[in-house]
């Protein structure tokens, strides 16, 4: 019986040999597959401080951010910007704060041009208020918020890098537009318009605010903003301005440090001139800067002190866009 | 008796009036002095994140740093650099690690050319070891160490700024020379020689080390360095190299983050060519870079893992030297 196999006719033996060989091959493949799964993952140390690109289609709430963009009377710019921003890496969702009171949101058009990379929510407002964008939106799922003005274009590279910087400074406003306040001997503060004024100490310049119209910050600050003194809301409503200054006061008070971290943008553009609406931003009003100085002093009264602090840290991306941007002549 | 005073002769009354007036004036001066001392200090908000210049002649140990400079066979460069570095703002003391075995320190000459802005201590060594500079010197009183190679000149502006950055990142090596390691599929690491190699993820480049030959770090790390595995000392002694790589491993292990923060220098110079000694630095040896790759792999063995992490943060000073270096075309 043992050698029965050998005595079978050639054809039957061939089939049994084929079955046997197939089984052996399948077993070998299974073993190889198991070995592959057991191989150690040697890629861990390759992980940079930047979050790894999400491999799944949905972004985890920790590794992504929500874009909040308030819009008024510039729907053409809004739509142009939405096409750009909807595909930014690590974007989770877009919240459009619709300040065009009584005007229909472009939802039909938006849907007809779908599908879109991420959900876009249009939040219809009842009053055209500057501080509408600082609500604690229930749709907000991520720890990080990217807030952009509806006329500002920042490159995807800049945003990806700034997001990675925010992840290292989560309690700060990490953004592209630095500003400062100036102390004067009289004790009255002035909103410093850049190199036209200098805080007057050490080398170079300082900044004490990072504007939220092009910045990342922690969504928790939107929650905090709901718990501010009434006088803050009254001030912002009165001026239709200064919500960003108020946020910097809030953050500085909260951290006891400079509120912002400035990331120098490689490619940031103002698209104001491109709008067909004829509407140009609030900052063109004659009283705009004077209002902001006024706000600084009012906020110092409201908060009983000046919490803003100076910083001169300017962050750029190592080796990008110029791979040799860190070289020196040594 | 009450009116006795009025009846005295004019001359006596004059003297008493004079005494009375003097007393009144003195009392008024004292009151004025007391009031001045009680005036509120309204200068607090002017204080930038940079430490205020020390008003007293001696620098507080928290607001200043100790320069540690090891020297071998380049006393002419050492003396040139000492004249430059001895006057850097916030410098507390200089410790010169004298690796010229058997050669007398230039103490007489140094003293004859005094007085000097800060104390300079010459630490005579018995063996010419690269890691001599990593001793926990008893003369070290400050929290911060500035370590410089004896052929490297960095401007005072760069040093003042980098020191202020270190104060914001006290657990990191804050310096001017970034380097990196590269992972390879084989699992063998390579010491990355700049743009010749790329870690291969995202935009731009990354660094995972900041060399200690031009950097600030916490003096506590010198203490930590004394408690490393013997194999680390053996490696550094064997190669007369890699003490800086070892320090980066130590710091990365300690913080669980990238060990260094790179500050882009405006003015950094290598004075090697200027020496009359004919001696050029260790890094000219043919095997220098290969040794450093070797060290990376040995240290991974010793520490049982790769603790170094990548960063692409590059820090510059806002508004200096070009006051508009933060402007964008928006």
mmCIF file of C-alpha atoms in Angstrom, chain A residues 45, chain B residues 189 249 253 296-308:
data_model
loop_
_atom_site.group_PDB
_atom_site.id
_atom_site.type_symbol
_atom_site.label_atom_id
_atom_site.label_comp_id
_atom_site.label_asym_id
_atom_site.label_seq_id
_atom_site.Cartn_x
_atom_site.Cartn_y
_atom_site.Cartn_z
ATOM 1 C CA UNK A 45 12.378 57.148 12.397
ATOM 2 C CA UNK B 189 21.980 55.117 8.797
ATOM 3 C CA UNK B 249 21.260 61.807 20.855
ATOM 4 C CA UNK B 253 16.263 61.053 24.151
ATOM 5 C CA UNK B 296 25.352 57.449 14.166
ATOM 6 C CA UNK B 297 25.008 53.703 13.774
ATOM 7 C CA UNK B 298 27.132 52.925 16.842
ATOM 8 C CA UNK B 299 25.083 55.324 18.954
ATOM 9 C CA UNK B 300 21.849 53.699 17.759
ATOM 10 C CA UNK B 301 23.273 50.413 19.055
ATOM 11 C CA UNK B 302 24.401 51.907 22.332
ATOM 12 C CA UNK B 303 21.084 53.660 22.949
ATOM 13 C CA UNK B 304 19.071 50.802 21.486
ATOM 14 C CA UNK B 305 17.153 52.900 19.016
ATOM 15 C CA UNK B 306 17.201 56.074 16.957
ATOM 16 C CA UNK B 307 16.072 59.005 19.127
ATOM 17 C CA UNK B 308 16.855 61.768 16.623
#
